[in-house]
Structures are given as structure tokens and as C-alpha cells.
């Protein structure tokens, strides 16, 4: 019977923990979908200085309901080169403040309404077809699940009052703050959620299973333990991303050292707040968590430059730019924020377009100069384009399984179409290179007039391509329509050059082998123009 009771308690505790973690994640997903593109805009636009970074970190963490999620997103943005180390430090500090909101939510003490809240959330999810209503339902369902999970954990922990070993442990933690810090750190590392560990701590404190002297060190340890996910996220990332993750660890360690030095005054402050404001036990821990993180940020914010310098010294080296590696495609974005993931996909597509443009420029130089250095670069660009084609397509396909707004769905389709056209442009680029190589090997000569006409067509094709990419980047319909007009000129030029080629053949001013190479180059240029039009037409279709 005792074994059965223990089994039931264990099932209740771990089941409750699972429901709590699911509730936090599900609520965060709902908030994030409700926020839509605002989440991406916050991180892209509002990290111009450390203070704005702190505010951005707070807002994004409230939306995601996880400081871990914000930190992982930040590490990804730093890795992709869209955020500097100093900007990321501000966001990480803000994330630590934002995560305290969950503790305050738990402190509201509405656990007895958990099941009705879940019921309302379920009703909004299953009985309405409106996406916005579904998102609100998801927020409510997650909110209720959070409290229901806490209730189960609390019920499972009640018998600990009778366990002497646990009573001895809490006495030890009261006498030795470092032991509490260690326990909080290990537990948070295990569940990878400071919200879960702090929620558990609030439950233990509310049931009288530990006093403030034992609970607060565990709270500080929870803040250290939450850094493990950032460290894991930085493995294999860029040097700057590793530095950002290390900053997160150092920031929380420094804060814990400071508060341990001032531990007795801090305990007195929280005790007085509890009495003067008539705080319930859960809200007492929430206030302690909030005061600790806000104070830590205020203390360390002026020293962001010094923090950055320290981590640069610890992790030395210059950032090696891998030019053709996918820089913006981080799968963590897909899980944490499909909206940000889509924005990152767009950046990578534009980068792929830039590589195609550089490759075309090298083709033009190779045609004119026939210098080997230009010819050798073209296959590298083609390999890079093919690699990005695979990476971006896989990324966007993964993203398609997540909920996207109507506007984001249009952009998703546009990006998939554009990637295909860019890959084909890369193929035509390589075809022209091989034709020029064959011309050089076989010592084929084009007449001066043929070379002049070919240069004009190439310049027009490159100009058309550039305008198509500009239209894509700016979503400018007028630019896109101008591409269609230019492509008409390319088609006319192709017909004219073919006619001129036949005249040169008839007049014996051109050999048969030269003529074949020439017509094939013209044909490939015309096809590049067609793909530029495809890109432009997608932009026009979005209007």
C-alpha cells in the first residue's frame, strides 16, 4: 500500500510538472501568435542601445513566457550577425526581468479556477474558426494548465512535511545558503525552466515546507540554472554567440554573489514587504524574484561594455566569416517564433540573391577578360547557391507546418518560388561559364560586333536581375513592373542577335562552332531574364 501511495505521489508530481511545462509553452505560443510580427519587430528594431535592449528582452519574454526562449532567440540573432554582443547583453538582462512575470501570475492565487479556465480555453479553440479567437483560447488553456499542474505538484509534495530527511535538508539550506543555490541550479538545469523550478519553490514555501532563509538561496540558484539552455544553444555557434551565452552565465553569477553578500538585509527586506503588503507566500517569492532581477540589472547595466570586454578576453579570437554558409537559418526560431523564422528565411533568400548577383558579375568579367581567376570563382558561387537552395527550402518546408498569418503565408510562398528561380539562375550562370571555357579551349573567336552585342545583352540582363531583387526586397510593385518591361527588351534583343548571327554566318564572318557558343550564351542570358521576371511577377501578385 505504501509503495502504491509513493507511486501515486510520484506520478502526480511528474505529471503535474509536465502539465505545468506544457501550459507555460502553450500559453507562450498563443501569446506569440497573438503578437504576430510585433515580436520580430521588437528584436529587429528596438535593440539600438542597451536600455532599449533590456525593454525588448522584457517584452519578448512576457510574450514567450520563457526567458530561455528569449535568450535562445538572442543567441540565434547574434550568431546570424543581426545583433551585436552589447545589444544581446541588454536583451538577456531584460529576459531575466521578464521571466518574473510568471511568478507574479502564480502569486495571484487562482488555482481553484484552473479547470474552468482550461474549459473556456478549449471551447475557444474547438468551437470557433477564427484564428485570433483560437489564439486567445490557447493562451487561456495554457494559463489554466499552468495552475492545474501546480496544484498536482502541490498535492504530491504535501507528505514531505512528515519526511524527516527533507526537514533536515531545509534546515541545512537555512544555515548554508550555498547549498540552496546549488540545489536550485541543479533542479533548473534538469528541467531547463526557471519558471517551473520557481513555481515549485513557491508551492513548497506556501505549504510551510521551508522558510525564507532556505527558499531565497534556491531562488538565486534557479537563475543560474536557467543559463544552461543558452550555453547549449551556443555550442557550434559563432564566437560572438558563444560570448553572448557566457555573458548570460556571468550576469547571473555576479548577481547571485552580490545578493549572497547582502543576504541578511535582503531577507529582512522581503520579510518586511511580506508583512507590510500582506503578501501571500507565492507572491512573496514573486516579489523576491522581481526585486533580485531588477536590482541585478540596474547594478550591471552601466557595466555592459566591461562585461563585453571580459567575455572577449575569456573567448578570444576574430570572427571568421564563412561567406557561403547559411547564416540566418536557425531551427530554434521555427520552434520559438515562426514569425521571426520567416524573417530570417527572407534574409537568407536575399543573401542567396546577392551571391547570384556576384556570380553573374564574375560571369560578365570572365566573358570580357577570359581571365582564369574569374572562371574559378563561378563554380564556388554556384555551389553556394545550390547549398542555400537546399538549406532554405528545407527550412521553409519545416516552417510550413507551423501556424502563419495570412501575410506571412504569402511571404512564405514568395520565398519558396524565389529560391527555385535563383537556383535556376545559378545553373544558367554556370552554363555560360562552361560555354566561355569551351570557347577558350577551342580557340573560338567572336567578331567585334558580336562581342559588343553580347556585352549589351549581358548588361541589360544583369540590370533586370538587380531590379527584380530590389523589387523583392522592398515589395515595390513599380520596380517589379519595370522588370517586365526590361525583359521584353531582352526577348527582342535575343531575336535580333540570332538574326545578326545568321547574317554573319551567311557572310562567312563567323564559324559554325563560334555560332553555336554564341547562340547558347544568348539563350542562357534570355533564360536568366525569364527567371528575373518570375521573381518580379510574384511581387506584383502580392499587391
Coordinates of C-alpha atoms in Angstrom, one line a residue, residues 185-445:
X185 CA 20.9 25.4 -10.0
X186 CA 20.8 21.6 -10.4
X187 CA 17.0 21.4 -10.5
X188 CA 16.6 24.2 -13.1
X189 CA 19.3 22.7 -15.2
X190 CA 17.4 19.4 -15.1
X191 CA 14.0 20.8 -16.2
X192 CA 15.5 23.7 -18.2
X193 CA 12.8 26.0 -17.0
X194 CA 13.3 28.6 -14.2
X195 CA 9.6 29.2 -14.3
X196 CA 8.9 25.6 -13.3
X197 CA 11.5 25.5 -10.6
X198 CA 10.4 28.8 -9.1
X199 CA 6.7 27.7 -9.3
X200 CA 7.7 24.6 -7.4
X201 CA 9.6 26.8 -4.9
X202 CA 6.5 28.9 -4.4
X203 CA 4.5 25.8 -3.7
X204 CA 7.0 24.5 -1.1
X205 CA 7.1 27.9 0.6
X206 CA 3.3 28.2 0.7
X207 CA 3.0 24.8 2.3
X208 CA 5.4 25.8 5.1
X209 CA 8.0 23.2 4.0
X210 CA 10.8 25.8 4.0
X211 CA 11.4 29.3 5.4
X212 CA 12.7 32.4 3.6
X213 CA 16.3 31.7 4.7
X214 CA 16.1 28.3 2.8
X215 CA 13.9 29.4 -0.1
X216 CA 15.7 32.5 -1.3
X217 CA 19.1 30.8 -2.0
X218 CA 17.2 28.2 -4.1
X219 CA 15.6 31.1 -6.0
X220 CA 19.1 32.5 -6.8
X221 CA 20.2 29.1 -7.9
X222 CA 17.2 28.9 -10.3
X223 CA 18.5 32.0 -12.0
X224 CA 21.9 30.4 -12.5
X225 CA 20.5 27.1 -13.7
X226 CA 18.4 28.7 -16.5
X227 CA 21.6 29.7 -18.3
X228 CA 22.3 26.1 -19.3
X229 CA 20.0 26.3 -22.2
X230 CA 21.8 29.4 -23.6
X231 CA 25.1 27.6 -23.2
X232 CA 23.7 24.6 -25.1
X233 CA 22.3 26.9 -27.8
X234 CA 25.7 28.4 -28.3
X235 CA 27.5 25.1 -29.0
X236 CA 28.7 25.1 -32.6
X237 CA 27.6 28.8 -33.0
X238 CA 29.8 31.7 -33.9
X239 CA 32.3 33.2 -31.4
X240 CA 30.0 36.2 -30.8
X241 CA 27.1 33.9 -30.0
X242 CA 29.3 31.9 -27.5
X243 CA 30.3 35.2 -25.9
X244 CA 26.6 36.2 -25.5
X245 CA 25.9 32.8 -23.8
X246 CA 28.8 33.3 -21.5
X247 CA 27.6 36.8 -20.7
X248 CA 24.3 35.3 -19.5
X249 CA 26.1 33.0 -17.1
X250 CA 28.4 35.7 -15.8
X251 CA 25.5 38.2 -15.3
X252 CA 23.5 35.7 -13.2
X253 CA 26.6 34.6 -11.2
X254 CA 27.6 38.2 -10.4
X255 CA 24.0 38.9 -9.3
X256 CA 24.0 35.8 -7.0
X257 CA 27.3 36.7 -5.5
X258 CA 26.1 40.3 -4.7
X259 CA 22.9 39.1 -3.1
X260 CA 24.6 36.5 -1.1
X261 CA 27.0 39.1 0.3
X262 CA 23.9 41.1 1.3
X263 CA 21.8 38.1 2.1
X264 CA 20.7 39.0 5.6
X265 CA 19.5 42.6 4.7
X266 CA 17.7 41.0 1.6
X267 CA 15.9 38.5 3.8
X268 CA 14.8 41.3 6.2
X269 CA 13.6 43.4 3.2
X270 CA 11.5 40.6 1.8
X271 CA 10.1 39.8 5.3
X272 CA 9.1 43.4 5.9
X273 CA 7.4 43.6 2.4
X274 CA 5.5 40.4 3.2
X275 CA 4.1 41.8 6.4
X276 CA 3.5 45.4 5.2
X277 CA 1.9 44.5 1.9
X278 CA 0.1 41.4 3.4
X279 CA 1.6 39.2 0.6
X280 CA 0.7 35.5 0.3
X281 CA 3.6 33.1 0.3
X282 CA 3.6 32.7 -3.5
X283 CA 3.6 36.5 -4.1
X284 CA 6.4 36.9 -1.5
X285 CA 8.6 34.7 -3.6
X286 CA 7.5 36.5 -6.8
X287 CA 8.5 39.9 -5.2
X288 CA 11.8 38.5 -4.1
X289 CA 12.4 37.2 -7.6
X290 CA 11.4 40.5 -9.2
X291 CA 13.5 42.7 -6.8
X292 CA 16.5 40.5 -7.3
X293 CA 16.4 40.6 -11.1
X294 CA 15.5 44.3 -11.4
X295 CA 18.3 45.2 -8.9
X296 CA 20.8 43.0 -10.6
X297 CA 20.0 44.6 -14.0
X298 CA 20.2 48.2 -12.6
X299 CA 23.6 47.4 -11.0
X300 CA 25.1 45.8 -14.0
X301 CA 23.6 47.8 -16.9
X302 CA 26.2 50.6 -16.7
X303 CA 28.9 48.0 -17.0
X304 CA 27.8 46.3 -20.2
X305 CA 30.9 47.4 -22.0
X306 CA 33.1 45.9 -19.3
X307 CA 31.0 42.7 -19.4
X308 CA 31.6 42.5 -23.1
X309 CA 35.3 43.1 -22.7
X310 CA 35.5 40.3 -20.1
X311 CA 33.9 37.7 -22.3
X312 CA 36.0 38.8 -25.3
X313 CA 39.1 38.1 -23.1
X314 CA 37.7 34.8 -22.0
X315 CA 36.7 33.7 -25.5
X316 CA 39.4 35.4 -27.7
X317 CA 39.7 35.3 -31.5
X318 CA 38.4 37.0 -34.6
X319 CA 35.0 36.0 -36.0
X320 CA 35.7 34.0 -39.2
X321 CA 33.2 34.9 -41.8
X322 CA 32.1 31.8 -43.7
X323 CA 30.9 33.6 -46.8
X324 CA 28.7 30.9 -48.3
X325 CA 27.4 29.2 -45.2
X326 CA 23.7 29.7 -44.3
X327 CA 23.9 32.5 -41.7
X328 CA 20.2 33.1 -40.8
X329 CA 18.6 29.7 -40.7
X330 CA 18.3 28.6 -37.1
X331 CA 15.8 25.9 -36.3
X332 CA 15.3 27.3 -32.8
X333 CA 13.5 30.2 -34.5
X334 CA 11.0 27.8 -36.0
X335 CA 10.1 26.4 -32.6
X336 CA 10.3 29.6 -30.7
X337 CA 8.8 32.0 -33.2
X338 CA 7.6 31.1 -36.7
X339 CA 7.3 34.8 -37.5
X340 CA 10.9 35.5 -36.7
X341 CA 11.9 32.3 -38.6
X342 CA 10.2 33.6 -41.7
X343 CA 12.0 36.9 -41.4
X344 CA 15.3 35.0 -41.1
X345 CA 14.4 32.9 -44.1
X346 CA 13.8 36.1 -46.1
X347 CA 17.2 37.5 -45.1
X348 CA 18.8 34.3 -46.3
X349 CA 16.9 34.4 -49.6
X350 CA 18.1 37.9 -50.2
X351 CA 21.6 36.8 -49.3
X352 CA 21.3 33.9 -51.8
X353 CA 20.2 36.6 -54.4
X354 CA 23.3 38.6 -53.6
X355 CA 25.5 35.6 -54.2
X356 CA 23.8 35.0 -57.5
X357 CA 24.4 38.7 -58.4
X358 CA 28.1 38.4 -57.6
X359 CA 28.3 35.2 -59.6
X360 CA 26.7 36.9 -62.6
X361 CA 29.2 39.8 -62.3
X362 CA 32.1 37.2 -62.4
X363 CA 30.5 35.7 -65.5
X364 CA 30.5 39.1 -67.2
X365 CA 34.1 39.7 -66.3
X366 CA 35.0 36.2 -67.5
X367 CA 33.3 36.8 -70.8
X368 CA 35.1 40.1 -71.3
X369 CA 38.6 39.2 -70.0
X370 CA 38.7 35.4 -70.1
X371 CA 40.9 35.6 -67.0
X372 CA 41.1 32.3 -65.1
X373 CA 40.6 33.9 -61.7
X374 CA 37.0 34.9 -62.7
X375 CA 36.2 31.5 -64.1
X376 CA 37.4 29.7 -60.9
X377 CA 35.1 31.8 -58.7
X378 CA 31.9 31.0 -60.6
X379 CA 31.6 27.3 -59.6
X380 CA 32.1 28.4 -56.0
X381 CA 29.1 30.8 -56.3
X382 CA 27.1 28.0 -57.9
X383 CA 27.9 25.6 -55.1
X384 CA 26.9 28.2 -52.6
X385 CA 23.7 28.9 -54.3
X386 CA 22.9 25.2 -54.5
X387 CA 23.7 24.7 -50.9
X388 CA 21.5 27.6 -49.9
X389 CA 18.7 26.3 -52.1
X390 CA 18.7 23.0 -50.1
X391 CA 19.0 24.7 -46.7
X392 CA 16.4 27.4 -47.3
X393 CA 13.9 25.0 -48.9
X394 CA 14.2 22.6 -46.0
X395 CA 13.9 25.4 -43.5
X396 CA 10.8 26.8 -45.2
X397 CA 9.2 23.4 -45.5
X398 CA 9.7 22.9 -41.8
X399 CA 8.2 26.3 -41.2
X400 CA 5.1 25.4 -43.2
X401 CA 3.9 23.0 -40.5
X402 CA 3.5 25.9 -38.1
X403 CA 0.7 28.5 -37.9
X404 CA 1.4 31.6 -40.0
X405 CA -0.7 34.7 -40.5
X406 CA -2.2 35.4 -44.0
X407 CA 0.5 38.0 -44.7
X408 CA 3.3 35.6 -43.6
X409 CA 1.8 32.8 -45.7
X410 CA 2.0 34.9 -48.8
X411 CA 5.7 35.8 -48.0
X412 CA 6.4 32.1 -47.3
X413 CA 5.1 31.2 -50.8
X414 CA 7.0 34.0 -52.4
X415 CA 10.3 32.9 -50.8
X416 CA 9.9 29.3 -52.0
X417 CA 9.2 30.5 -55.6
X418 CA 12.1 32.9 -55.5
X419 CA 14.6 30.2 -54.2
X420 CA 13.7 28.0 -57.2
X421 CA 14.3 30.8 -59.6
X422 CA 17.6 31.8 -58.0
X423 CA 18.8 28.2 -58.2
X424 CA 18.0 28.1 -61.9
X425 CA 19.8 31.4 -62.4
X426 CA 22.8 29.8 -60.8
X427 CA 22.6 26.9 -63.3
X428 CA 22.5 29.3 -66.3
X429 CA 25.4 31.2 -64.8
X430 CA 27.4 28.1 -64.7
X431 CA 26.3 27.1 -68.3
X432 CA 27.6 30.4 -69.6
X433 CA 30.9 29.8 -67.8
X434 CA 31.3 26.4 -69.4
X435 CA 30.5 27.9 -72.8
X436 CA 33.2 30.5 -72.4
X437 CA 35.6 27.8 -71.2
X438 CA 34.8 25.8 -74.3
X439 CA 35.4 28.9 -76.4
X440 CA 38.8 29.5 -74.8
X441 CA 39.9 25.8 -75.1
X442 CA 38.8 25.5 -78.7
X443 CA 40.2 29.0 -79.5
X444 CA 36.9 30.2 -80.9
X445 CA 36.8 33.9 -81.8

